Amino acid sequence: MFKRKEDAVLSAQEIKTLVGLGCIFEGNITVSDGITRIDGQILGNVSGKGGLIVGEKGVIKGNVSLEEVVVYGRVEGNIRAKRVELKAGSRVDGDITTEELAIERGAIYNGQCRMEKVEGGAQAPED
């Protein structure tokens, strides 16, 4: 869990895009900036700039490439971000490429992790 002052930026920013509970979106999403929150399902890739919050009931079946990603729900695909945080109760099945990774007790992570400098996040990681 990130504890530095600048780490509060994701939770303090305004959510600009919301996929609500019960919504199923098929296709890729490109985010220009701000925070995107997924409480429904995305069947496709999520990429761009800004941050992503996958809510407790949220599911992404595709690759994720953004600046910062916080997962409370489930991601079935690869994640590429400067910072990734897996919260208790979350599940990620896929590889993670990041500069900073935090995994809380109770999170499930199945994949390989590569720690390296990550630029931007404009393109989704390859399968």
CSV table of C-alpha atoms in Angstrom, one decimal:
chain,number,residue,atom,x,y,z
A,1,MET,CA,0.0,0.0,0.0
A,2,PHE,CA,1.4,3.4,-1.0
A,3,LYS,CA,1.8,5.8,1.9
A,4,ARG,CA,3.6,8.8,0.5
A,5,LYS,CA,1.8,12.1,0.2
A,6,GLU,CA,1.9,12.1,-3.6
A,7,ASP,CA,0.3,8.6,-3.5
A,8,ALA,CA,-3.0,10.0,-2.4
A,9,VAL,CA,-3.4,11.7,-5.9
A,10,LEU,CA,-5.3,8.8,-7.4
A,11,SER,CA,-8.0,8.7,-4.7
A,12,ALA,CA,-8.2,12.5,-4.6
A,13,GLN,CA,-8.8,13.1,-8.3
A,14,GLU,CA,-12.2,13.4,-9.9
A,15,ILE,CA,-13.6,10.3,-11.6
A,16,LYS,CA,-14.2,11.3,-15.2
A,17,THR,CA,-15.3,7.9,-16.6
A,18,LEU,CA,-17.5,5.3,-14.8
A,19,VAL,CA,-18.6,1.9,-16.0
A,20,GLY,CA,-21.3,1.1,-13.5
A,21,LEU,CA,-22.4,-2.1,-11.8
A,22,GLY,CA,-24.5,-4.2,-14.2
A,23,CYS,CA,-23.0,-2.6,-17.3
A,24,ILE,CA,-21.1,-4.8,-19.7
A,25,PHE,CA,-18.9,-2.9,-22.2
A,26,GLU,CA,-17.4,-4.8,-25.2
A,27,GLY,CA,-14.5,-3.1,-26.9
A,28,ASN,CA,-11.4,-1.1,-26.1
A,29,ILE,CA,-11.5,2.1,-24.0
A,30,THR,CA,-8.9,4.9,-24.5
A,31,VAL,CA,-8.7,7.4,-21.6
A,32,SER,CA,-7.2,10.8,-22.2
A,33,ASP,CA,-6.8,11.8,-18.5
A,34,GLY,CA,-8.4,11.7,-15.1
A,35,ILE,CA,-9.6,8.7,-13.3
A,36,THR,CA,-11.6,5.8,-14.7
A,37,ARG,CA,-13.6,3.6,-12.4
A,38,ILE,CA,-14.9,0.2,-13.4
A,39,ASP,CA,-17.6,-1.4,-11.3
A,40,GLY,CA,-19.2,-3.3,-14.2
A,41,GLN,CA,-17.4,-5.5,-16.9
A,42,ILE,CA,-15.0,-4.5,-19.7
A,43,LEU,CA,-14.4,-7.1,-22.4
A,44,GLY,CA,-11.5,-5.4,-24.1
A,45,ASN,CA,-8.4,-3.3,-23.4
A,46,VAL,CA,-8.2,-0.1,-21.3
A,47,SER,CA,-5.4,2.2,-22.1
A,48,GLY,CA,-4.3,5.9,-22.1
A,49,LYS,CA,-3.2,8.4,-19.5
A,50,GLY,CA,-4.5,8.8,-16.0
A,51,GLY,CA,-5.6,6.3,-13.4
A,52,LEU,CA,-7.8,3.3,-13.2
A,53,ILE,CA,-9.8,1.9,-10.2
A,54,VAL,CA,-11.3,-1.5,-10.7
A,55,GLY,CA,-14.1,-1.7,-8.0
A,56,GLU,CA,-14.8,-4.7,-5.9
A,57,LYS,CA,-17.4,-6.0,-8.4
A,58,GLY,CA,-15.5,-4.7,-11.4
A,59,VAL,CA,-14.0,-7.1,-14.0
A,60,ILE,CA,-11.7,-6.4,-16.9
A,61,LYS,CA,-11.0,-9.2,-19.5
A,62,GLY,CA,-8.3,-7.5,-21.5
A,63,ASN,CA,-5.0,-5.7,-21.1
A,64,VAL,CA,-4.6,-2.5,-19.1
A,65,SER,CA,-2.1,0.2,-19.8
A,66,LEU,CA,-2.3,3.5,-17.8
A,67,GLU,CA,-0.2,5.6,-15.4
A,68,GLU,CA,-1.7,4.1,-12.2
A,69,VAL,CA,-3.9,1.1,-11.5
A,70,VAL,CA,-5.7,0.2,-8.3
A,71,VAL,CA,-7.5,-3.2,-8.3
A,72,TYR,CA,-10.2,-4.1,-5.8
A,73,GLY,CA,-12.0,-6.5,-8.3
A,74,ARG,CA,-10.6,-8.7,-11.1
A,75,VAL,CA,-8.3,-8.3,-14.1
A,76,GLU,CA,-7.8,-11.1,-16.6
A,77,GLY,CA,-5.0,-9.7,-18.7
A,78,ASN,CA,-1.7,-7.9,-18.5
A,79,ILE,CA,-1.2,-4.7,-16.7
A,80,ARG,CA,1.4,-2.0,-17.6
A,81,ALA,CA,1.5,1.0,-15.4
A,82,LYS,CA,3.9,3.2,-13.4
A,83,ARG,CA,2.2,2.1,-10.2
A,84,VAL,CA,0.0,-0.9,-9.5
A,85,GLU,CA,-1.8,-1.6,-6.3
A,86,LEU,CA,-3.7,-4.9,-5.6
A,87,LYS,CA,-6.1,-4.6,-2.7
A,88,ALA,CA,-7.3,-7.3,-0.4
A,89,GLY,CA,-9.9,-9.4,-2.2
A,90,SER,CA,-8.6,-8.5,-5.7
A,91,ARG,CA,-7.5,-11.0,-8.3
A,92,VAL,CA,-5.1,-10.5,-11.2
A,93,ASP,CA,-4.4,-13.2,-13.8
A,94,GLY,CA,-1.8,-11.8,-16.1
A,95,ASP,CA,1.6,-10.3,-16.2
A,96,ILE,CA,2.4,-6.9,-14.6
A,97,THR,CA,5.1,-4.4,-15.8
A,98,THR,CA,5.5,-1.6,-13.4
A,99,GLU,CA,7.9,0.7,-11.5
A,100,GLU,CA,6.1,0.2,-8.2
A,101,LEU,CA,3.9,-2.7,-7.0
A,102,ALA,CA,2.0,-3.1,-3.8
A,103,ILE,CA,0.0,-6.3,-3.0
A,104,GLU,CA,-2.1,-6.4,0.2
A,105,ARG,CA,-2.7,-9.6,2.1
A,106,GLY,CA,-5.7,-11.4,0.7
A,107,ALA,CA,-5.0,-10.3,-2.9
A,108,ILE,CA,-4.5,-13.1,-5.5
A,109,TYR,CA,-1.9,-12.6,-8.2
A,110,ASN,CA,-1.1,-15.2,-10.9
A,111,GLY,CA,1.4,-14.0,-13.4
A,112,GLN,CA,4.9,-12.7,-13.8
A,113,CYS,CA,6.1,-9.3,-12.7
A,114,ARG,CA,8.7,-7.1,-14.4
A,115,MET,CA,9.9,-4.1,-12.5
A,116,GLU,CA,11.2,-1.4,-15.0
A,117,LYS,CA,10.7,2.2,-15.9
A,118,VAL,CA,7.3,2.6,-17.5
A,119,GLU,CA,6.6,5.5,-19.9
A,120,GLY,CA,3.1,7.0,-20.1
A,121,GLY,CA,0.7,4.2,-20.8
A,122,ALA,CA,-0.7,5.1,-24.2
A,123,GLN,CA,-0.6,1.6,-25.6
A,124,ALA,CA,-2.0,-1.7,-24.2
A,125,PRO,CA,0.6,-4.4,-23.4
A,126,GLU,CA,0.9,-7.3,-25.8
A,127,ASP,CA,-0.7,-10.6,-25.1
